[in-house]
Coordinates of C-alpha atoms in Angstrom, one line a residue:
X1 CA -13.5 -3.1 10.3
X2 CA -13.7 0.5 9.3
X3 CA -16.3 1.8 7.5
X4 CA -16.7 5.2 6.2
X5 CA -19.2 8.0 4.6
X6 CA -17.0 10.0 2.8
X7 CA -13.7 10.0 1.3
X8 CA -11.9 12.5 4.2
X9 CA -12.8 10.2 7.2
X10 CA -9.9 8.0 6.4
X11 CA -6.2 8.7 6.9
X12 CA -3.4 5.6 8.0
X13 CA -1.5 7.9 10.5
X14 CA 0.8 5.1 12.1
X15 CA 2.4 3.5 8.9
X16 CA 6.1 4.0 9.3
X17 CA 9.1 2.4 7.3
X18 CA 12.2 1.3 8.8
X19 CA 14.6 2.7 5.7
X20 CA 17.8 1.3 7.4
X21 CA 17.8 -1.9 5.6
X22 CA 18.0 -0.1 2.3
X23 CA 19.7 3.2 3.4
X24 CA 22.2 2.2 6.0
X25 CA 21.4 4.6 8.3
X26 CA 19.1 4.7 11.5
X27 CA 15.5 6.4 9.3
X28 CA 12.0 5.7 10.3
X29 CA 9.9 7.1 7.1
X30 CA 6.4 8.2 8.5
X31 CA 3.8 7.6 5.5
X32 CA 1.3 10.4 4.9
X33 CA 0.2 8.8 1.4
X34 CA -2.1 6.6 2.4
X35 CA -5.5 8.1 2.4
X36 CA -7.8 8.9 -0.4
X37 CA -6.4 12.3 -1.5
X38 CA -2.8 10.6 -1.7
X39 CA -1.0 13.2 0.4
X40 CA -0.3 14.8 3.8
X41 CA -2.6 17.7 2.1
X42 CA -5.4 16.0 3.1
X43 CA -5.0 17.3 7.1
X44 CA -4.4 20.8 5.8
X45 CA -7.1 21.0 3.3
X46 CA -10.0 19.3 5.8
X47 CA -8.3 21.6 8.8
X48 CA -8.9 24.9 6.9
X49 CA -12.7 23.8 5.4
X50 CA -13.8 23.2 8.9
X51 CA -12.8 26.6 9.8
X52 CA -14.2 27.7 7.0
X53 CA -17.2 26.4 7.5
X54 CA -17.3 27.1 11.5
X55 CA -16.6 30.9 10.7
X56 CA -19.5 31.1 8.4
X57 CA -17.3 32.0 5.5
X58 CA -17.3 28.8 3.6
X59 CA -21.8 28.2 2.8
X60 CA -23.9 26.5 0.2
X61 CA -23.2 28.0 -3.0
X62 CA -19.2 29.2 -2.5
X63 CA -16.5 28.3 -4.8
X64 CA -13.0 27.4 -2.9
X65 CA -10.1 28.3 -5.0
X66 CA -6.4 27.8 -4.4
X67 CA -2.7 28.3 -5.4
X68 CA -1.5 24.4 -5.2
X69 CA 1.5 22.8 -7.3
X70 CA -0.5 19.5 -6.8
X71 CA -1.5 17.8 -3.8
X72 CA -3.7 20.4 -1.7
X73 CA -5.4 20.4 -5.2
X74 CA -6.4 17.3 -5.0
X75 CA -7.3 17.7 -1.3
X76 CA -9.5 20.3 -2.0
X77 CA -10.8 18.7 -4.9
X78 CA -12.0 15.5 -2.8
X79 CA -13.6 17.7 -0.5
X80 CA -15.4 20.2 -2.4
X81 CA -16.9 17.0 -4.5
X82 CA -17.8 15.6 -0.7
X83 CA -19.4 18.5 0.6
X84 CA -21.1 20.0 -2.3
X85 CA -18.8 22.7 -3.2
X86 CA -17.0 24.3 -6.5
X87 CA -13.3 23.8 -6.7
X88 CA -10.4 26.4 -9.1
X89 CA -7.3 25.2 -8.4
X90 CA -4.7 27.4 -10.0
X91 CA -1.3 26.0 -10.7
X92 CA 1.4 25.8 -13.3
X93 CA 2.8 24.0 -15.6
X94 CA 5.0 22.0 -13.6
X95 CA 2.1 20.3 -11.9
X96 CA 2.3 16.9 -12.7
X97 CA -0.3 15.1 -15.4
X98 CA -1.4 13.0 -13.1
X99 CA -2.4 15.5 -10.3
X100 CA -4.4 17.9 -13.0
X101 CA -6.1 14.5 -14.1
X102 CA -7.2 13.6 -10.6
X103 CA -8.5 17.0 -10.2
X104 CA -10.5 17.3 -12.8
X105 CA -12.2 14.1 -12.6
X106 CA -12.9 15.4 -9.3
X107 CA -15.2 17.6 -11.0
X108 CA -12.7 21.0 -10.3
X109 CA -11.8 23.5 -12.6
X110 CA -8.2 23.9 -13.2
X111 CA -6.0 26.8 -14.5
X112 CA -3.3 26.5 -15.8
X113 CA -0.4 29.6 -15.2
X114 CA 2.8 29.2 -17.7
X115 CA 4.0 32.8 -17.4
X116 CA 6.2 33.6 -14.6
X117 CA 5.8 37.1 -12.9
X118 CA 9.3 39.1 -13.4
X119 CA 9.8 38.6 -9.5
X120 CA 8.0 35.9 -7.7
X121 CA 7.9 33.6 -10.4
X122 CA 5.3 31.1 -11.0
X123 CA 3.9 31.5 -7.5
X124 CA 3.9 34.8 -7.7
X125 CA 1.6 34.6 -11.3
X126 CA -0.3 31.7 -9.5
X127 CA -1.5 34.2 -6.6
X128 CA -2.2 37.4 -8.9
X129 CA -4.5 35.3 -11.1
X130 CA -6.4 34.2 -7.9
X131 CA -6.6 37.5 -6.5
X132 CA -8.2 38.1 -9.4
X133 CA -10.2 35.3 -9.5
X134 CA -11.7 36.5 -6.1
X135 CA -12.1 40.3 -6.7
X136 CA -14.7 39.0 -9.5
X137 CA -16.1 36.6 -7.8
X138 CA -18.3 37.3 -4.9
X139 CA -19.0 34.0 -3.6
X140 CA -15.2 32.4 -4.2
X141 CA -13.4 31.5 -1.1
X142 CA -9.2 31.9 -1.0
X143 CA -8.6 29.6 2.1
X144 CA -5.0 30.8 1.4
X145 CA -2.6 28.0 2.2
X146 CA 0.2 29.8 2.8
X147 CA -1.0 32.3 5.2
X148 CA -3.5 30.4 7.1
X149 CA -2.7 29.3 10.5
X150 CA -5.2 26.3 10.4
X151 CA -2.5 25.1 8.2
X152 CA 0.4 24.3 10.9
X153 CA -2.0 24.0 13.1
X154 CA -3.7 20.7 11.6
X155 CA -0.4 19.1 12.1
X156 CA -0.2 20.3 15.6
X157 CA -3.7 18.9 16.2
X158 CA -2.0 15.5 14.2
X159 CA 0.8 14.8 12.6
X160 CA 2.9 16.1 15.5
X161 CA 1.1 13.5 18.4
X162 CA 1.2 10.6 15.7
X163 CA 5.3 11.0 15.2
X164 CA 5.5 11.2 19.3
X165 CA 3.4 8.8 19.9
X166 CA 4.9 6.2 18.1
X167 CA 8.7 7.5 19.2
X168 CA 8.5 9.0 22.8
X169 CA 12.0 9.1 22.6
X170 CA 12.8 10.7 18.7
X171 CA 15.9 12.7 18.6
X172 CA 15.6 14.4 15.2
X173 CA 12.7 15.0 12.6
X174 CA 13.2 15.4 9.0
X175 CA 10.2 18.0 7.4
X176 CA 9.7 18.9 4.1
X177 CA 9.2 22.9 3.3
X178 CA 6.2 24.2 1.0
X179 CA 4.2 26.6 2.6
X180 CA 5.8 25.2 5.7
X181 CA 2.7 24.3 7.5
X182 CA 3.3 20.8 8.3
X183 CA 7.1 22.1 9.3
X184 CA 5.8 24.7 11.4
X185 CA 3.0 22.7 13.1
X186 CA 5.1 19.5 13.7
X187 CA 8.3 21.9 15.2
X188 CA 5.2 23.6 17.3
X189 CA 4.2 21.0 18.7
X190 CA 7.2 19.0 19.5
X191 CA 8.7 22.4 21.4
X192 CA 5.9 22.1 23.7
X193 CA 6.4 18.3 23.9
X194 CA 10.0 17.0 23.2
X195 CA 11.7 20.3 23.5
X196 CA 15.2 18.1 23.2
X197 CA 14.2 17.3 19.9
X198 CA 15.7 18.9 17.2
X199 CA 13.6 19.8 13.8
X200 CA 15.6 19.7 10.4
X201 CA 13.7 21.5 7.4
X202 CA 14.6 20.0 4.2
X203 CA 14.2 22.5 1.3
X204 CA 14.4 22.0 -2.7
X205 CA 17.5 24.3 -3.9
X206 CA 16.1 26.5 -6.0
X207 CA 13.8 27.6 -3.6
X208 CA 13.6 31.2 -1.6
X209 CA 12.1 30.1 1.7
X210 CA 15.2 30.2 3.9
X211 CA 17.3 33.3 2.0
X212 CA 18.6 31.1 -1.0
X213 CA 18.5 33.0 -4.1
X214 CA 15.6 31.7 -6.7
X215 CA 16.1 29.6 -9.4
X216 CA 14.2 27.2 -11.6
X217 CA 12.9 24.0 -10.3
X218 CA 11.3 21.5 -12.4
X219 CA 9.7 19.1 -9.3
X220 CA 7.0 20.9 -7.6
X221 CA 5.7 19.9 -4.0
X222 CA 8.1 21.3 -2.1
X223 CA 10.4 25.3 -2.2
X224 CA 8.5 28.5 -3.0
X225 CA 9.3 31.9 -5.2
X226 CA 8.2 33.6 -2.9
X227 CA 8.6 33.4 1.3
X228 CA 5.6 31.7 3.2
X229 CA 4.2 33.7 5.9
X230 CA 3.6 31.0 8.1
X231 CA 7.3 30.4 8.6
X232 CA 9.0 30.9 12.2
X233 CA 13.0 30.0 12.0
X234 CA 13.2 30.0 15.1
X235 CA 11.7 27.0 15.3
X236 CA 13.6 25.0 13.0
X237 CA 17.1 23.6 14.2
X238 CA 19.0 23.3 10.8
X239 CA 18.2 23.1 7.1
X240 CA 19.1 20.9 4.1
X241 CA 19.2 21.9 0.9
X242 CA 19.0 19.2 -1.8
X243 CA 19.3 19.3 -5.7
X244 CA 16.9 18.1 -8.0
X245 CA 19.1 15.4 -9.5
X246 CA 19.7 14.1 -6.1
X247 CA 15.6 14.3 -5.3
X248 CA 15.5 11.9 -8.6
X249 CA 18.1 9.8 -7.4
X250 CA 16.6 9.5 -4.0
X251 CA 13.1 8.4 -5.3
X252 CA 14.8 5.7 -7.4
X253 CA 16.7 4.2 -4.9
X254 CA 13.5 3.4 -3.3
X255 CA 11.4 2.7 -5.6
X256 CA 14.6 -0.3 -6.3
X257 CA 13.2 -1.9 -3.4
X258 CA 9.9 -1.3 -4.0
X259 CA 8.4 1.5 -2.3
X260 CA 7.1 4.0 -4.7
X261 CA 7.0 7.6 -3.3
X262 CA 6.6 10.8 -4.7
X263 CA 9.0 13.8 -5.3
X264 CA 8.8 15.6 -2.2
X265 CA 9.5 12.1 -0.3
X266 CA 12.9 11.7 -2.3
X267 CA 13.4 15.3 -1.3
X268 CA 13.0 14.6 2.3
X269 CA 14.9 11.0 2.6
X270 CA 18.0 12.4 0.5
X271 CA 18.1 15.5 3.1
X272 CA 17.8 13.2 6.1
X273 CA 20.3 10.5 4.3
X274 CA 22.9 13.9 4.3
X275 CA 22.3 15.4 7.7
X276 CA 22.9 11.7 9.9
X277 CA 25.5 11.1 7.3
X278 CA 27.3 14.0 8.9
X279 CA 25.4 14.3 12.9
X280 CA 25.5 10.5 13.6
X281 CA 22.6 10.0 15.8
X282 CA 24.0 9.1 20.0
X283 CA 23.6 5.4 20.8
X284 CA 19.2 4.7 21.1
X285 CA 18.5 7.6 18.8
X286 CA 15.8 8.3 17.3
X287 CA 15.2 9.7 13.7
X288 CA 12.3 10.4 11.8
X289 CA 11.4 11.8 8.2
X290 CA 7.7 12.6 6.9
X291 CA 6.9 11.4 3.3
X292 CA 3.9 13.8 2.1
X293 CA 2.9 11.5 -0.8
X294 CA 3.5 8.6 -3.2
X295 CA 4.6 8.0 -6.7
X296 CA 2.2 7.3 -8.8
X297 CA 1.6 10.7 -9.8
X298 CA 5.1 11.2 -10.8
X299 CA 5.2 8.1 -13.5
X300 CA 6.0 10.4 -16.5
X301 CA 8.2 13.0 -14.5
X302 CA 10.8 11.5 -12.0
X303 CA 10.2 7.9 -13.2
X304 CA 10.7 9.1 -16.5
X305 CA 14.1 8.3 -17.5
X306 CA 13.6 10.8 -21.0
X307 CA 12.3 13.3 -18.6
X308 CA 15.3 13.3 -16.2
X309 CA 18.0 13.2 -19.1
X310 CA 16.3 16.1 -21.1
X311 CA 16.2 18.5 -17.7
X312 CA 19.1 17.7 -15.9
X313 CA 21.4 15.7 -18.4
X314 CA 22.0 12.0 -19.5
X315 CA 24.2 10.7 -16.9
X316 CA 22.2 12.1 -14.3
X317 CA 21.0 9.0 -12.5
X318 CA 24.9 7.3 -12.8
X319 CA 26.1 10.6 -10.5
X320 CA 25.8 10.5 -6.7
X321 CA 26.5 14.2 -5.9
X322 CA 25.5 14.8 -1.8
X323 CA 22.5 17.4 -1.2
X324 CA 24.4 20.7 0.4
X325 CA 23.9 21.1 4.4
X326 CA 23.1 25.3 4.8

């Protein structure tokens, strides 16, 4: 039996799916969803509160705000409602419906940003407005995501032990990159642990974390406009790079069979599909991906076969174009 007091005491951390029934190739899918935030945010979000609060910055009466495209959002929002806290989350309009919902009945305020700045795009226009939200506003709290080393390091203290853990003997794991704090704290912590280990980032294309040039991306979750702080290279081994349409096509695939995740998941698997596709793992191998979240919150986006014709053309779920190893 496990009973709990509030909503942030409860994370699965050792549900994995074998994918090589439905993939063909050797996968373990390690399932972040499962808690009541509905993301791997939820580690990041109670990691940098607790400092917060331990610091002395975070006290009765602050407001947190944020920069999230979705899921720290709703972290945040679960714990500012838990502890007695205001919540501004500041996103754009590619957040999903679903994740603005959630928030809001939360009790968080959420704002909205639907012009890109000339340079850093909609990131870029989501962190101006919260600058600004902060330089009139005393008692408002930027935990800054993207800058903040409690980020990784809640994935050091987690994430990172769960995967090794449960494979003493993994050869490769597959990360998503956002702010690249569950990248950077896994890769951390599997250097000082399973140095022969090799860490492949998986990246939206579009996106301008690893040098790629910027372009528009419809899915949010994973990819930036603008370079995350946090991120080391030279920690991470190789990098995929995978296409919207092939995100989409990922998620379906899976949700054929049954499991429903969420964008950045398709992201992940079709990088990890690519990269064994073409480094066949050595006989006993070991591969792992991470799925940050599930579907549900992407029912009128990805699952949303007018959606997915009007942005990326009618035949785009009869193509099966490979994501691009870089």
């Amino acid at each position: 039996m496990h009973i709990i007091t509030a909503p942030h005491e409860f994370n699965a951390d050792d549900l994995f799916v074998d994918l090589e029934p439905l993939v063909g190739e050797p996968l373990m899918l390690k399932c972040e969803g499962f808690n009541f935030a509905g993301s791997i945010k939820l580690k990041a979000a109670r990691a940098m509160v607790d400092a917060a609060e331990r610091q002395g910055r975070l006290r009765p009466g602050s407001t947190l705000v944020e920069s999230s495209s979705g899921n720290l959002g709703v972290a945040l929002s679960l714990l500012a409602a838990a502890r007695g806290y205001r919540f501004v989350c500041v996103t754009d309009s590619r957040c999903t419906l679903g994740a603005r919902q959630l928030m809001q009945a939360l009790g968080s305020e959420v704002h909205v940003i639907t012009t890109p700045d000339p340079v850093d795009g909609l990131l870029g226009a989501r962190l101006a407005h919260v600058r600004e939200l902060c330089a009139g506003n005393a008692d408002f709290l930027w935990l800054n995501q993207y800058a903040n080393p409690d980020n990784g390091q809640a994935h050091y203290d987690t994430t990172g032990p769960e995967i090794l853990k449960a494979f003493p003997d993994l050869s490769v794991l597959f990360v998503g990159a956002g702010t690249t704090g569950t990248l950077m704290g896994c890769a951390r912590y599997l250097r000082d642990h399973q140095p022969s280990a090799r860490v492949v980032a998986v990246d939206a294309e579009g996106s301008v974390t690893f040098g790629g040039p910027a372009r528009t991306r419809m899915i949010p979750g994973l990819g930036t406009g603008v370079r995350p702080p946090l991120l080391d290279e030279s920690l991470v081994d190789d990098v995929v790079m995978v296409t919207e349409p092939d995100t989409i096509r990922s998620c379906r695939r899976l949700a054929r069979r049954g499991f429903l995740f969420g964008g950045s998941t398709g992201t992940v698997v079709s990088g990890a599909l690519t990269w064994l596709a073409r480094h066949p793992l050595p006989p006993g191998g070991r591969a792992v991906a991470i799925a940050p979240d599930l579907g549900e919150r992407y029912l009128d986006t990805v699952y949303q076969e007018q959606w997915v014709a009007d942005l990326y053309g009618p035949r785009t779920l009869d193509d099966d174009v490979p994501a691009r190893v870089g």
